[in-house]
Amino acid sequence: MDYIKLESRAKINITLDVVSKRNDGYHELEMIMQTLKLHDDIYIEKMTENKIDIRTANRYIPLDERNTAYKAAKLIKREFGIYDGVFIEITKRIPIEAGLAGGSGNGAAVLKGMNELFGLGMPFERILELAARIGSDVPFCAMEGTALAKGRGEILAPMKPCPHFFVVLAKPPEGISTAEVYKNLDLEKITEHPDTMKVVNAVENGERDSICSGLLNVLEEVTIPRLPIIGDIKKFFEVQKAKGVLMSGSGPTVFALFDEQKEAEKAAMAVKNKFLIDDVIVTETFNP
Ligand code: C5P
């Protein structure tokens, strides 16, 4: 086998809670994560020349160490003493720097892809372990589905699949860095935490209304005052009769849940016209 093709999927956070600040600069989290159907395509090919060559049409994506796909390839090469090179082509559909784990998913796909391509025979636990060394969301991206994540995000308990929803994603053009969001979070000042276990039960029992009313992300308390458009998009989706609305991850993407595809498409069109933003995507939840 000389090449492999994979799909690298986006995620949303159904809940995101910050429990404490750790001594290593990270935060102790508790969050329910859900994979979406929306995906990037990853093509990996072996090369005789010993290098990592990344290509993508999106000019905002770095092609070096800053790219999670690059980090994953470098880690695998080092761990297994591989002197072949890899050519990696990323076809981007997931908005970047969005809170949708697009980059993390690419890293997870490269770990899994190189495991196959080079016949490394890594068991899934080993992939998860390497994934955690690349980034906090990479292990969940390797797992996919519905899960409760703790620690930095790398301690995963798979859950029963979340009931199916159509999902509209709307990403305002203004960026906000994950590190910046966590840095500006004052744990003492958080006014409302999600009831994570209640939402876990709602998800596992397929209680759609309780899932939607339980959506909560404490990081909104940092991002909405800085980027009020996030709050405006949330309110607008509510007027469009979304069943539930929340910012994903550290933002700035807002997602809205719908029962019907038609309603989701209508709301997507309305949000696009109202806020004049390009990154509006209709997708759905995905469980493998
Ligand atoms: O692990 P990752 O590189 O995705 O994290 C990016 C940044 O987000 C970290 O450098 C840290 O500032 C912040 N972060 C955090 N606590 C987490 C995850 C990320 O403070 N659990």
Short mmCIF file of C-alpha atoms and ligand atoms in Angstrom, two decimals:
data_model
loop_
_atom_site.label_atom_id
_atom_site.label_comp_id
_atom_site.label_asym_id
_atom_site.label_seq_id
_atom_site.Cartn_x
_atom_site.Cartn_y
_atom_site.Cartn_z
CA MET A 1 0.00 0.00 0.00
CA ASP A 2 1.47 3.37 -1.05
CA TYR A 3 -1.32 5.74 -0.11
CA ILE A 4 -4.40 6.01 2.10
CA LYS A 5 -7.44 8.31 2.17
CA LEU A 6 -9.26 9.23 5.38
CA GLU A 7 -12.06 11.49 6.58
CA SER A 8 -11.28 13.82 9.44
CA ARG A 9 -14.46 14.98 11.18
CA ALA A 10 -15.46 18.11 13.07
CA LYS A 11 -16.79 18.10 16.65
CA ILE A 12 -19.00 20.26 18.81
CA ASN A 13 -19.22 20.53 22.59
CA ILE A 14 -22.67 19.82 23.97
CA THR A 15 -21.37 21.02 27.33
CA LEU A 16 -18.02 22.52 28.32
CA ASP A 17 -17.12 23.10 31.96
CA VAL A 18 -13.85 24.24 33.47
CA VAL A 19 -13.36 22.60 36.83
CA SER A 20 -9.98 23.99 37.93
CA LYS A 21 -6.73 25.52 36.76
CA ARG A 22 -3.75 23.16 36.82
CA ASN A 23 -0.12 23.83 37.60
CA ASP A 24 0.97 22.90 34.07
CA GLY A 25 -0.86 25.83 32.47
CA TYR A 26 -3.81 23.72 31.34
CA HIS A 27 -7.33 23.62 32.74
CA GLU A 28 -9.15 20.64 34.14
CA LEU A 29 -12.24 20.21 31.97
CA GLU A 30 -15.45 18.26 31.88
CA MET A 31 -17.25 18.22 28.55
CA ILE A 32 -19.62 16.22 26.40
CA MET A 33 -18.27 15.98 22.87
CA GLN A 34 -20.08 15.02 19.69
CA THR A 35 -18.70 14.23 16.23
CA LEU A 36 -20.27 15.85 13.16
CA LYS A 37 -20.64 14.51 9.64
CA LEU A 38 -18.76 17.54 8.28
CA HIS A 39 -15.24 16.43 7.41
CA ASP A 40 -11.94 17.29 5.75
CA ASP A 41 -10.35 14.76 3.39
CA ILE A 42 -6.85 13.56 4.18
CA TYR A 43 -4.67 11.83 1.59
CA ILE A 44 -1.35 10.36 2.77
CA GLU A 45 1.27 8.92 0.43
CA LYS A 46 4.65 7.35 1.21
CA MET A 47 7.70 9.10 -0.22
CA THR A 48 11.25 7.77 -0.47
CA GLU A 49 12.64 11.20 0.42
CA ASN A 50 12.80 11.66 4.21
CA LYS A 51 10.51 14.66 4.69
CA ILE A 52 6.98 15.69 5.65
CA ASP A 53 5.34 17.51 2.79
CA ILE A 54 1.92 19.05 3.47
CA ARG A 55 -0.27 20.52 0.78
CA THR A 56 -3.60 22.31 1.07
CA ALA A 57 -5.46 24.89 -1.00
CA ASN A 58 -6.26 26.93 2.13
CA ARG A 59 -3.53 29.57 2.33
CA TYR A 60 -4.17 30.31 6.01
CA ILE A 61 -3.03 26.86 7.11
CA PRO A 62 0.62 26.58 8.19
CA LEU A 63 2.51 23.72 6.52
CA ASP A 64 5.14 23.26 9.24
CA GLU A 65 5.39 22.28 12.94
CA ARG A 66 2.38 24.49 13.74
CA ASN A 67 0.15 22.11 11.79
CA THR A 68 -1.25 19.20 13.84
CA ALA A 69 -1.01 16.90 10.82
CA TYR A 70 2.71 17.71 10.62
CA LYS A 71 3.13 17.13 14.37
CA ALA A 72 1.41 13.74 14.07
CA ALA A 73 3.59 12.63 11.15
CA LYS A 74 6.76 13.76 12.93
CA LEU A 75 5.77 11.96 16.13
CA ILE A 76 5.07 8.69 14.28
CA LYS A 77 8.31 8.90 12.32
CA ARG A 78 10.27 9.45 15.53
CA GLU A 79 8.47 6.82 17.64
CA PHE A 80 8.88 4.13 14.99
CA GLY A 81 12.22 5.19 13.46
CA ILE A 82 10.70 5.63 10.01
CA TYR A 83 13.03 7.13 7.40
CA ASP A 84 10.50 7.19 4.57
CA GLY A 85 8.76 10.51 4.07
CA VAL A 86 5.08 11.34 3.73
CA PHE A 87 3.13 13.58 1.41
CA ILE A 88 -0.10 14.74 3.05
CA GLU A 89 -2.87 16.55 1.18
CA ILE A 90 -5.62 18.19 3.24
CA THR A 91 -8.88 19.16 1.55
CA LYS A 92 -10.42 21.59 4.04
CA ARG A 93 -14.15 21.90 4.58
CA ILE A 94 -14.15 22.48 8.35
CA PRO A 95 -13.70 26.19 9.13
CA ILE A 96 -10.29 26.84 10.71
CA GLU A 97 -9.65 28.35 14.16
CA ALA A 98 -13.30 27.82 14.82
CA GLY A 99 -13.69 25.66 17.96
CA LEU A 100 -14.60 22.66 15.78
CA ALA A 101 -11.34 20.72 16.28
CA GLY A 102 -10.60 20.81 12.55
CA GLY A 103 -6.83 20.82 13.09
CA SER A 104 -7.03 18.21 15.85
CA GLY A 105 -9.03 15.93 13.56
CA ASN A 106 -6.35 16.21 10.88
CA GLY A 107 -3.75 15.14 13.45
CA ALA A 108 -5.85 12.17 14.54
CA ALA A 109 -6.36 11.11 10.90
CA VAL A 110 -2.61 11.21 10.23
CA LEU A 111 -1.92 9.00 13.28
CA LYS A 112 -4.51 6.44 12.14
CA GLY A 113 -3.51 6.71 8.48
CA MET A 114 0.22 6.22 9.08
CA ASN A 115 -0.58 3.30 11.41
CA GLU A 116 -2.22 1.58 8.42
CA LEU A 117 0.12 2.81 5.71
CA PHE A 118 3.29 1.67 7.49
CA GLY A 119 1.69 -1.44 9.04
CA LEU A 120 2.62 -0.31 12.55
CA GLY A 121 -0.07 -2.38 14.27
CA MET A 122 -0.66 0.16 17.04
CA PRO A 123 -3.62 -0.78 19.22
CA PHE A 124 -6.21 1.95 19.73
CA GLU A 125 -4.92 2.75 23.26
CA ARG A 126 -1.50 3.56 21.83
CA ILE A 127 -3.05 5.85 19.21
CA LEU A 128 -4.93 7.67 21.99
CA GLU A 129 -1.73 8.07 23.97
CA LEU A 130 0.16 9.59 21.02
CA ALA A 131 -2.90 11.73 20.21
CA ALA A 132 -2.83 13.31 23.69
CA ARG A 133 0.77 14.38 23.08
CA ILE A 134 -0.28 16.35 20.01
CA GLY A 135 -3.24 18.30 21.46
CA SER A 136 -6.07 18.18 23.97
CA ASP A 137 -8.85 17.43 21.43
CA VAL A 138 -6.88 14.95 19.29
CA PRO A 139 -7.81 11.81 21.32
CA PHE A 140 -11.54 12.51 20.97
CA CYS A 141 -11.09 13.08 17.24
CA ALA A 142 -9.40 9.66 17.02
CA MET A 143 -12.29 8.06 18.90
CA GLU A 144 -15.32 9.81 17.27
CA GLY A 145 -18.95 9.52 18.33
CA THR A 146 -20.28 10.83 21.64
CA ALA A 147 -18.06 10.96 24.73
CA LEU A 148 -17.56 12.51 28.13
CA ALA A 149 -14.09 14.06 28.22
CA LYS A 150 -12.16 14.99 31.35
CA GLY A 151 -8.62 16.08 32.25
CA ARG A 152 -7.26 18.33 29.48
CA GLY A 153 -9.85 16.64 27.26
CA GLU A 154 -7.86 13.44 26.78
CA ILE A 155 -9.54 11.23 29.41
CA LEU A 156 -12.45 9.81 27.45
CA ALA A 157 -15.50 7.79 28.43
CA PRO A 158 -17.46 6.76 25.33
CA MET A 159 -21.20 7.37 25.67
CA LYS A 160 -24.29 5.97 23.99
CA PRO A 161 -24.75 7.88 20.71
CA CYS A 162 -26.44 11.25 21.00
CA PRO A 163 -29.83 11.30 19.26
CA HIS A 164 -29.62 12.64 15.72
CA PHE A 165 -29.84 16.40 15.11
CA PHE A 166 -29.29 18.59 12.09
CA VAL A 167 -26.63 21.12 13.02
CA VAL A 168 -26.08 24.60 11.61
CA LEU A 169 -22.60 26.03 12.16
CA ALA A 170 -22.00 29.77 11.90
CA LYS A 171 -18.48 31.09 12.32
CA PRO A 172 -18.00 34.85 12.54
CA PRO A 173 -14.86 36.04 10.73
CA GLU A 174 -13.28 37.46 13.90
CA GLY A 175 -10.79 35.00 15.37
CA ILE A 176 -10.07 34.26 19.01
CA SER A 177 -7.17 32.09 20.17
CA THR A 178 -7.83 29.14 22.48
CA ALA A 179 -4.90 30.03 24.75
CA GLU A 180 -6.18 33.61 25.02
CA VAL A 181 -9.69 32.45 25.99
CA TYR A 182 -8.39 30.19 28.78
CA LYS A 183 -5.99 32.88 29.97
CA ASN A 184 -8.84 35.34 30.38
CA LEU A 185 -11.08 32.92 32.23
CA ASP A 186 -11.61 33.82 35.88
CA LEU A 187 -12.87 30.64 37.52
CA GLU A 188 -14.26 32.53 40.52
CA LYS A 189 -16.40 34.68 38.27
CA ILE A 190 -18.16 31.96 36.28
CA THR A 191 -21.85 32.52 36.96
CA GLU A 192 -23.27 29.26 35.61
CA HIS A 193 -21.85 25.76 35.16
CA PRO A 194 -23.46 23.02 33.08
CA ASP A 195 -25.13 20.14 34.91
CA THR A 196 -22.89 17.68 33.04
CA MET A 197 -24.25 14.46 34.53
CA LYS A 198 -27.83 15.53 33.88
CA VAL A 199 -26.98 16.15 30.22
CA VAL A 200 -25.05 12.85 30.02
CA ASN A 201 -28.24 11.09 31.18
CA ALA A 202 -30.37 13.09 28.76
CA VAL A 203 -28.06 12.12 25.87
CA GLU A 204 -27.98 8.45 26.84
CA ASN A 205 -31.78 8.32 27.30
CA GLY A 206 -32.41 10.16 24.04
CA GLU A 207 -34.21 13.06 25.77
CA ARG A 208 -33.91 15.67 23.04
CA ASP A 209 -35.53 18.56 24.93
CA SER A 210 -33.36 18.07 28.02
CA ILE A 211 -30.23 17.92 25.85
CA CYS A 212 -31.15 21.22 24.23
CA SER A 213 -32.02 22.96 27.50
CA GLY A 214 -28.82 21.63 29.10
CA LEU A 215 -26.40 23.07 26.51
CA LEU A 216 -23.85 25.25 28.33
CA ASN A 217 -20.27 26.35 27.66
CA VAL A 218 -18.54 28.38 30.40
CA LEU A 219 -16.06 29.81 27.88
CA GLU A 220 -18.89 31.94 26.46
CA GLU A 221 -18.43 34.15 29.54
CA VAL A 222 -15.02 35.10 28.13
CA THR A 223 -15.79 35.20 24.42
CA ILE A 224 -19.18 36.93 24.25
CA PRO A 225 -18.04 40.15 25.98
CA ARG A 226 -15.04 40.22 23.61
CA LEU A 227 -16.93 39.26 20.46
CA PRO A 228 -20.55 40.32 20.98
CA ILE A 229 -21.45 38.92 17.54
CA ILE A 230 -21.35 35.45 19.16
CA GLY A 231 -24.22 36.47 21.45
CA ASP A 232 -26.04 38.14 18.56
CA ILE A 233 -25.81 34.98 16.41
CA LYS A 234 -27.07 32.89 19.34
CA LYS A 235 -30.10 35.14 19.82
CA PHE A 236 -30.82 35.15 16.10
CA PHE A 237 -30.75 31.32 15.94
CA GLU A 238 -33.23 31.26 18.84
CA VAL A 239 -35.59 33.48 16.87
CA GLN A 240 -35.15 31.01 13.98
CA LYS A 241 -36.63 28.38 16.31
CA ALA A 242 -33.46 26.37 16.88
CA LYS A 243 -34.03 23.65 19.48
CA GLY A 244 -30.73 24.56 21.17
CA VAL A 245 -27.85 26.97 20.53
CA LEU A 246 -24.30 27.14 21.89
CA MET A 247 -20.76 28.25 21.12
CA SER A 248 -18.49 25.28 20.38
CA GLY A 249 -15.17 24.81 22.20
CA SER A 250 -13.31 28.08 22.67
CA GLY A 251 -15.25 29.57 19.76
CA PRO A 252 -16.04 31.57 17.86
CA THR A 253 -18.36 29.13 16.01
CA VAL A 254 -21.97 29.01 17.18
CA PHE A 255 -23.95 25.84 16.49
CA ALA A 256 -27.72 25.43 16.42
CA LEU A 257 -29.61 22.13 16.66
CA PHE A 258 -32.71 21.30 14.61
CA ASP A 259 -34.98 18.26 14.17
CA GLU A 260 -35.62 18.85 10.48
CA GLN A 261 -33.21 19.48 7.62
CA LYS A 262 -35.54 22.05 6.02
CA GLU A 263 -35.64 24.16 9.22
CA ALA A 264 -31.85 23.95 9.49
CA GLU A 265 -31.37 25.08 5.88
CA LYS A 266 -33.80 27.96 6.32
CA ALA A 267 -32.04 29.15 9.49
CA ALA A 268 -28.64 28.83 7.78
CA MET A 269 -29.76 31.05 4.92
CA ALA A 270 -31.23 33.61 7.34
CA VAL A 271 -28.03 33.76 9.45
CA LYS A 272 -25.88 34.12 6.36
CA ASN A 273 -27.96 37.05 5.08
CA LYS A 274 -28.30 38.77 8.43
CA PHE A 275 -24.62 38.66 9.48
CA LEU A 276 -23.04 38.51 6.00
CA ILE A 277 -20.74 35.65 7.02
CA ASP A 278 -19.39 33.03 4.62
CA ASP A 279 -18.79 30.22 7.08
CA VAL A 280 -22.33 28.91 7.53
CA ILE A 281 -22.66 25.14 7.12
CA VAL A 282 -25.55 22.72 7.51
CA THR A 283 -24.42 19.31 8.76
CA GLU A 284 -25.63 16.67 11.22
CA THR A 285 -24.44 14.66 14.18
CA PHE A 286 -22.42 11.56 13.32
CA ASN A 287 -21.87 8.32 15.21
CA PRO A 288 -19.70 5.63 13.64
O1 C5P B 1 -3.84 21.24 23.81
P1 C5P B 1 -4.00 22.36 22.85
O2 C5P B 1 -2.74 22.71 22.12
O3 C5P B 1 -5.16 22.17 21.93
O4 C5P B 1 -4.40 23.64 23.73
C1 C5P B 1 -4.23 24.97 23.27
C2 C5P B 1 -4.18 25.92 24.46
O5 C5P B 1 -5.45 25.97 25.12
C3 C5P B 1 -3.22 25.51 25.57
O6 C5P B 1 -1.93 26.02 25.34
C4 C5P B 1 -3.83 26.14 26.82
O7 C5P B 1 -3.50 27.48 26.90
C5 C5P B 1 -5.31 26.06 26.52
N1 C5P B 1 -5.96 24.88 27.15
C6 C5P B 1 -6.17 24.86 28.53
N2 C5P B 1 -6.76 23.76 29.10
C7 C5P B 1 -7.15 22.70 28.33
C8 C5P B 1 -6.96 22.71 26.94
C9 C5P B 1 -6.35 23.83 26.38
O8 C5P B 1 -5.83 25.81 29.24
N3 C5P B 1 -7.72 21.67 28.92
#
